[in-house]
Short mmCIF file of C-alpha atoms in Angstrom, two decimals:
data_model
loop_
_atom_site.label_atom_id
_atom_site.label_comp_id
_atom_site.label_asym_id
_atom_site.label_seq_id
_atom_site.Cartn_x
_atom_site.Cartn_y
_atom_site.Cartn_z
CA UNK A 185 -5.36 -63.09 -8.37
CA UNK A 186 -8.61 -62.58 -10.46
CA UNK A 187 -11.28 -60.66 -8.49
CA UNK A 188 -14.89 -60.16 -9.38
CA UNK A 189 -16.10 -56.91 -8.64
CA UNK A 190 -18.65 -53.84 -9.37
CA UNK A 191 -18.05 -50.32 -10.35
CA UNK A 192 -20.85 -47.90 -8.90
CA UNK A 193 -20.80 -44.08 -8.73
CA UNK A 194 -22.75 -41.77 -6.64
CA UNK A 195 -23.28 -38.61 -8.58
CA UNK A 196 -20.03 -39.04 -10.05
CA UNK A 197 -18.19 -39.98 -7.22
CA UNK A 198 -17.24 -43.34 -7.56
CA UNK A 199 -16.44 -46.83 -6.21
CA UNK A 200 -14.87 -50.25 -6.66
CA UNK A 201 -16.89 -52.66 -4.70
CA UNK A 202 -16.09 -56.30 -3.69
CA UNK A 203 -18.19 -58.95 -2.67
CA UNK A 204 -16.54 -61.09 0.29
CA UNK A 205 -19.14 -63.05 1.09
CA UNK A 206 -18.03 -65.42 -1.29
CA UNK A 207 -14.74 -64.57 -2.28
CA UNK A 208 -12.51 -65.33 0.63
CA UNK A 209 -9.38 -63.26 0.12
CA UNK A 210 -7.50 -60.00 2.20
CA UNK A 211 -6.13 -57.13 0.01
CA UNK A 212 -3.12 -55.31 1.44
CA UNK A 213 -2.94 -51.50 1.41
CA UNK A 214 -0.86 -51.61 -1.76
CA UNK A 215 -3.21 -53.44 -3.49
CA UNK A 216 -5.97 -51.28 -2.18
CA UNK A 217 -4.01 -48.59 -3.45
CA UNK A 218 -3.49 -49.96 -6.97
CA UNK A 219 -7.37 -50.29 -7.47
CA UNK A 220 -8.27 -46.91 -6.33
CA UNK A 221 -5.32 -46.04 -8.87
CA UNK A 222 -7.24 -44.27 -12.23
CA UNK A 223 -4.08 -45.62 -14.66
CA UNK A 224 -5.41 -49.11 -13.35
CA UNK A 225 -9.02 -49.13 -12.46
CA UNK A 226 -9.87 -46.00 -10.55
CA UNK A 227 -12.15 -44.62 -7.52
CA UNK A 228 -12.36 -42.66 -5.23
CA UNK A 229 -12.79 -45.72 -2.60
CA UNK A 230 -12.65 -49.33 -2.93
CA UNK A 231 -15.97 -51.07 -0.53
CA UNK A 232 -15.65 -54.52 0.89
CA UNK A 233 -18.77 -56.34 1.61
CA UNK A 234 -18.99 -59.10 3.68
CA UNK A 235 -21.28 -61.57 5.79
CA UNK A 236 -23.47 -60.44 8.82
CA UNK A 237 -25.69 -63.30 9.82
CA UNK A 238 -27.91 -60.68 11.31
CA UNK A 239 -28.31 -57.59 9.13
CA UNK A 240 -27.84 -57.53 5.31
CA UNK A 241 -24.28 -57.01 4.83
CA UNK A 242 -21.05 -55.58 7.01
CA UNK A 243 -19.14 -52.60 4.60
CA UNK A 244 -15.94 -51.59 5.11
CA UNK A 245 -14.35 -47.80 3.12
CA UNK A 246 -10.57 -47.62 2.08
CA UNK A 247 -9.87 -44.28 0.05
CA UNK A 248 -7.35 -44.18 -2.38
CA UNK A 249 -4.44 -43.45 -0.45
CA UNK A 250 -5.05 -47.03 1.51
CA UNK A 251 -6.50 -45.55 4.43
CA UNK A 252 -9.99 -46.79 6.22
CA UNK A 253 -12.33 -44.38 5.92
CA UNK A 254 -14.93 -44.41 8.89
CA UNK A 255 -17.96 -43.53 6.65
CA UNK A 256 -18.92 -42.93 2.78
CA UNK A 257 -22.76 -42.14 2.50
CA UNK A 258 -23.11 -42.12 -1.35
CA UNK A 259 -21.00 -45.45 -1.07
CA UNK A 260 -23.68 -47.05 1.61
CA UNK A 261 -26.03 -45.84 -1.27
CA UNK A 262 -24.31 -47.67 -4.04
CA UNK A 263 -23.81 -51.02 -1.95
CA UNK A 264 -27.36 -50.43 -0.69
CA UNK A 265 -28.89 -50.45 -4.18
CA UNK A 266 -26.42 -53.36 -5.40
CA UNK A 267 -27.68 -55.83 -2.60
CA UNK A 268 -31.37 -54.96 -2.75
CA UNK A 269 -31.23 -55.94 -6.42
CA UNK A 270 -29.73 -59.18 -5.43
CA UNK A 271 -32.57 -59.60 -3.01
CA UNK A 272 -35.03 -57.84 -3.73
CA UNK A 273 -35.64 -56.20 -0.62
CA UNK A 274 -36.75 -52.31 -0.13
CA UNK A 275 -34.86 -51.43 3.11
CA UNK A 276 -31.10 -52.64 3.54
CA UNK A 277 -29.30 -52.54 6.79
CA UNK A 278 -25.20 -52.01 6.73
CA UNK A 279 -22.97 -52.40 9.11
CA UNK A 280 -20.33 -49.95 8.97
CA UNK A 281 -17.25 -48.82 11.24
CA UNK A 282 -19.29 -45.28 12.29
CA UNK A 283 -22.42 -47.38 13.21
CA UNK A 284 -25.57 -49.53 11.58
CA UNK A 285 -27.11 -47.37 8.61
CA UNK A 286 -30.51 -48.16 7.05
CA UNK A 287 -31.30 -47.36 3.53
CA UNK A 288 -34.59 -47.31 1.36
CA UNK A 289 -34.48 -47.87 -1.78
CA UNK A 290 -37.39 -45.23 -3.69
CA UNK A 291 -37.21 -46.60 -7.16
CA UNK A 292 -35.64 -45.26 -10.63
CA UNK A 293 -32.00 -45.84 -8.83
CA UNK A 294 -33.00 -43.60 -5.85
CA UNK A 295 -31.27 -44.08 -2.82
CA UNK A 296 -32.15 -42.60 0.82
CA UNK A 297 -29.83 -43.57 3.72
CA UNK A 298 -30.22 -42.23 6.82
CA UNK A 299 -26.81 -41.17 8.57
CA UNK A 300 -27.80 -40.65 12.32
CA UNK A 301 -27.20 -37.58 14.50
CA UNK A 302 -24.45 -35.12 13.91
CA UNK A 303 -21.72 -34.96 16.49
CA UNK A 304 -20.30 -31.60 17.58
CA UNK A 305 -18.50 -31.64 20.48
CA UNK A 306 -14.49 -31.06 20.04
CA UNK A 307 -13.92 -34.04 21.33
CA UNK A 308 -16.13 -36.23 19.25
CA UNK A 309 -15.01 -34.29 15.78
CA UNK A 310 -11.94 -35.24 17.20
CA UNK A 311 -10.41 -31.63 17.32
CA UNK A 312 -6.63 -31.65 19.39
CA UNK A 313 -7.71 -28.77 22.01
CA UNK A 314 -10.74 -27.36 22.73
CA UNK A 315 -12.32 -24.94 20.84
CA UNK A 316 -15.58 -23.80 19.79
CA UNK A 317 -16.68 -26.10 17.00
CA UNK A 318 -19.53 -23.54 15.19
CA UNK A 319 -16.47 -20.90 14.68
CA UNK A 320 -12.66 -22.70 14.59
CA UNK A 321 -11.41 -19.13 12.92
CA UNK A 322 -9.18 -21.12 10.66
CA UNK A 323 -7.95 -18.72 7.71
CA UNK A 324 -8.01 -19.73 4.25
CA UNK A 325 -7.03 -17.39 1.96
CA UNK A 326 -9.11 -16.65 -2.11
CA UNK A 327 -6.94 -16.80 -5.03
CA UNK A 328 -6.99 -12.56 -5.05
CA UNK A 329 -5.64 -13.02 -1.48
CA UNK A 330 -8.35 -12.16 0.43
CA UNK A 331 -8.33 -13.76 3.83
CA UNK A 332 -11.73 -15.68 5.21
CA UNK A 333 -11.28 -16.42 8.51
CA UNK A 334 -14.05 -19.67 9.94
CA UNK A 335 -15.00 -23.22 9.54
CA UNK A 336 -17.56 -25.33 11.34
CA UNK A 337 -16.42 -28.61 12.83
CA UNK A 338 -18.76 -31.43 12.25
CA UNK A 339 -18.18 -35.56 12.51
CA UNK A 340 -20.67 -38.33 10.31
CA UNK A 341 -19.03 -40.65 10.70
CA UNK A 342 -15.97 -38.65 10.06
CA UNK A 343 -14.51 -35.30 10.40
CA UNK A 344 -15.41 -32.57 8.06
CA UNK A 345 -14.91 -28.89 8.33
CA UNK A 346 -17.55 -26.60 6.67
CA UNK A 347 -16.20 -22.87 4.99
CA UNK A 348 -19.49 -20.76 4.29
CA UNK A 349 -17.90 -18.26 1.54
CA UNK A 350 -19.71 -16.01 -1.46
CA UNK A 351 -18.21 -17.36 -3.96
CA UNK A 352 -16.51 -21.18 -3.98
CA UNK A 353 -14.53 -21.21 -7.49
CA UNK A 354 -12.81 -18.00 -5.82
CA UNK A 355 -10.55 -20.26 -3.71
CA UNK A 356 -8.30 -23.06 -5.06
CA UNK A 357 -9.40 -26.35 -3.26
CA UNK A 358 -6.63 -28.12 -5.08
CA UNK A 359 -4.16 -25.85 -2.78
CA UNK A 360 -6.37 -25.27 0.40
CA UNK A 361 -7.46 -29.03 0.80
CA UNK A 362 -4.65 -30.72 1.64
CA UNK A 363 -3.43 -27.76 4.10
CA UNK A 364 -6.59 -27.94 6.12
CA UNK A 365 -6.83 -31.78 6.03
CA UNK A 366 -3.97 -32.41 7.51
CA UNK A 367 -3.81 -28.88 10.16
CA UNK A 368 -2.60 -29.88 13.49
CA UNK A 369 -6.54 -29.16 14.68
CA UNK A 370 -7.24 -32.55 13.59
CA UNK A 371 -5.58 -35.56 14.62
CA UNK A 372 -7.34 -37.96 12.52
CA UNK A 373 -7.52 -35.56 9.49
CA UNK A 374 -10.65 -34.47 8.31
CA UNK A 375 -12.85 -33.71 5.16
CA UNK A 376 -12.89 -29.89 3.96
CA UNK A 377 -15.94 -28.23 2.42
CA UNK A 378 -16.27 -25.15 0.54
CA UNK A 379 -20.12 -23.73 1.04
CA UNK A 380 -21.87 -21.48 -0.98
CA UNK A 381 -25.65 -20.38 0.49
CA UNK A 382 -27.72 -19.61 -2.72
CA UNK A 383 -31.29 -19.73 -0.72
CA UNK A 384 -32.59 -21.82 2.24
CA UNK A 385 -33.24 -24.88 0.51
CA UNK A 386 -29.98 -24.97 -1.51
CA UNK A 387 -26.14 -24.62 -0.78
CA UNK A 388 -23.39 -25.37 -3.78
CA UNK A 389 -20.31 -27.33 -2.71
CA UNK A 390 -16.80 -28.54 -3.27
CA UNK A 391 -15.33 -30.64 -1.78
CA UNK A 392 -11.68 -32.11 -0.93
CA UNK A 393 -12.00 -35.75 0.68
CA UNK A 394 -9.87 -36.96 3.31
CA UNK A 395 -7.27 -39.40 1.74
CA UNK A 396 -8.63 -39.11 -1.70
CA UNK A 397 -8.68 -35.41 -2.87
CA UNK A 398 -10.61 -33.25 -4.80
CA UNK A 399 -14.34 -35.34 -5.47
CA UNK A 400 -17.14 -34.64 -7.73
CA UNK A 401 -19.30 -35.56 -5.05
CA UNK A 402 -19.13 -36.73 -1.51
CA UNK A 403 -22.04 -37.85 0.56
CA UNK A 404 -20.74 -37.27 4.19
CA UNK A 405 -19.65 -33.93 3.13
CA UNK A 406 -23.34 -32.96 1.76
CA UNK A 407 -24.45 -33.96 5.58
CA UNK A 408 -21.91 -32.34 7.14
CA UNK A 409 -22.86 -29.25 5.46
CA UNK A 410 -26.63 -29.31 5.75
CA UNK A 411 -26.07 -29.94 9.38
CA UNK A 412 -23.62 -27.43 9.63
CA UNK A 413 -26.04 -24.31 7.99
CA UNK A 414 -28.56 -25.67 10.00
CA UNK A 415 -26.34 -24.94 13.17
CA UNK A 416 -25.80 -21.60 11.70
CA UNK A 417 -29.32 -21.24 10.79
CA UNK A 418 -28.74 -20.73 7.05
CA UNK A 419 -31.11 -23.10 5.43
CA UNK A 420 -34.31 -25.07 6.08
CA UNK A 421 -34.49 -28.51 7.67
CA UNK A 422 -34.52 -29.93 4.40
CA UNK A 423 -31.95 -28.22 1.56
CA UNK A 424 -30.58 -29.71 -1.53
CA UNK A 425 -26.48 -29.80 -1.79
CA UNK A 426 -25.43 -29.20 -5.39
CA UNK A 427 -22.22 -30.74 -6.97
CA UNK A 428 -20.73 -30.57 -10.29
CA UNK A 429 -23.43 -33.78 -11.18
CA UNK A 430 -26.29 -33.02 -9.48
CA UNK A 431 -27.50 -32.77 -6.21
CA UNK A 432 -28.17 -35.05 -2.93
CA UNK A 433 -31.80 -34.04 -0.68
CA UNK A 434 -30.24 -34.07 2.87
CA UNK A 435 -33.08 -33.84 5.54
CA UNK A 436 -32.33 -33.53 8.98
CA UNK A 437 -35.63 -35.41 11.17
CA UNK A 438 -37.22 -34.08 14.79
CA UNK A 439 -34.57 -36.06 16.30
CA UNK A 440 -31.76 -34.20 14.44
CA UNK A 441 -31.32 -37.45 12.29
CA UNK A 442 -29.58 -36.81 9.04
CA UNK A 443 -31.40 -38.68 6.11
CA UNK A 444 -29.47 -38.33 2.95
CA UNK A 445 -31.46 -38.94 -0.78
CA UNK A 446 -30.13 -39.24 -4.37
CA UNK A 447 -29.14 -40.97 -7.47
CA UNK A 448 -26.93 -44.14 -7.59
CA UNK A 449 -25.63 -45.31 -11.07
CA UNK A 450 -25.94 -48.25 -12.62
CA UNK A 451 -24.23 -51.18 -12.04
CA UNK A 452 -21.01 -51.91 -13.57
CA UNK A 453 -19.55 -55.32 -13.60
CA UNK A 454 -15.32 -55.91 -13.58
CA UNK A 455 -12.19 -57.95 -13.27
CA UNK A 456 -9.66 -57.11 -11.29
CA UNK A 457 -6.49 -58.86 -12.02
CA UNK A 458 -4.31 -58.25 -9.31
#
């Protein structure tokens, strides 16, 4: 099967995307698998797009590991700037499994999509008991042993958890991640987040993405986080998130509306011989 695709990154974190609208074909989670494989092509998650007779385009997330992934906010970004240069258009509406999500594009391949309100009840994270969601007093532990006991609970779209620490190369994500992703406090797994405060209007991350790993960059995660400091009252309404590649403007409106801004690549066309 020969498959016509696009290769788009969002501040490094990347994507396969296919158009279904008119390519009428279902991949299987093996095949989803070997495309998000980086010894074949490589992402962090492949995007389907496909027809909506009433908005621009229905999107559907699968990370690497072949699961659906509820949300991807740098990848609504990427397919956002992808169809609007097909059409021309300045505001794109996607359909995705968390909800409808409206983009603008600014210019100079810059993206903003807003993400909607945060949700932080236990129930709506989903956590598996209830629990206050600001403070879960989860331990993680640095690499000198140090214990840090926290974690704020906070669903996008889908679940992250939020560490504040002092210092975020002092823990090993690599180790940590997959621990707390898959803790019995989260039935449907969740995204983990190490935070570092450097002033109100900034916060350095890492992040390790729920069935895909460690990630240069993750746009729910940035959300997550602004919304979580701003829970905790650690930053302004408005606060940059810096990655490895640069950072994403995450604002959060007078209806506690998350609007996320930043850079999409360019646009990449492949084959996919499956």
């Amino acid at each position: 099967m020969d498959i016509k695709a696009f290769k788009m990154d969002g501040l490094g974190n990347d994507f396969v995307i296919i158009d279904q609208r008119s390519q009428d074909f279902n991949l299987n989670e093996n095949q989803i698998i070997k495309v998000c494989d980086r010894s074949f092509i490589g992402c962090d998650q492949l995007i389907l797009i496909k027809k909506n007779k009433e908005i621009d385009a229905d999107i559907e997330f699968y990370n690497s590991d072949g699961s659906v992934s509820g949300a991807c906010g740098n990848g609504t970004r990427c397919v956002a700037d992808l169809l609007s240069k097909e059409s021309g258009k300045k505001e794109i509406t996607l359909l995705t499994a968390s909800g409808s999500l409206k983009s603008k594009i600014l210019g100079n391949n810059l993206v903003e999509t807003e993400i909607g309100v945060p949700k932080v009840n236990w129930q709506e994270i989903p956590l598996s008991k209830q629990l206050d969601t600001q403070d879960l007093k989860i331990e993680i532990v640095d690499r000198k042993n140090t214990k840090h006991i926290g974690g704020t609970a906070i669903n996008v779209g889908n679940p992250h958890i939020i560490f504040f620490v002092d210092d975020i190369e002092a823990f090993d994500l690599q180790s940590i991640g997959p621990k707390i992703e898959n803790h019995p406090l989260f039935p449907e797994k969740c995204n983990v987040t190490l935070a570092k405060v450097v002033n109100r209007n900034l916060i350095k991350v890492k992040v390790w993405e729920r069935g895909s790993g460690l990630t240069k960059a993750c746009g729910t995660a940035a959300c997550a986080t602004a919304a979580a400091a701003n829970i905790n009252n650690l930053v302004e309404k408005t606060t940059d998130i810096a990655f490895a590649l640069g950072n994403l403007t995450i604002s959060i409106d007078e209806r506690n509306s998350i609007h996320m801004k930043g850079p999409v690549s360019d646009i990449k066309n492949i084959d996919i011989k499956l």
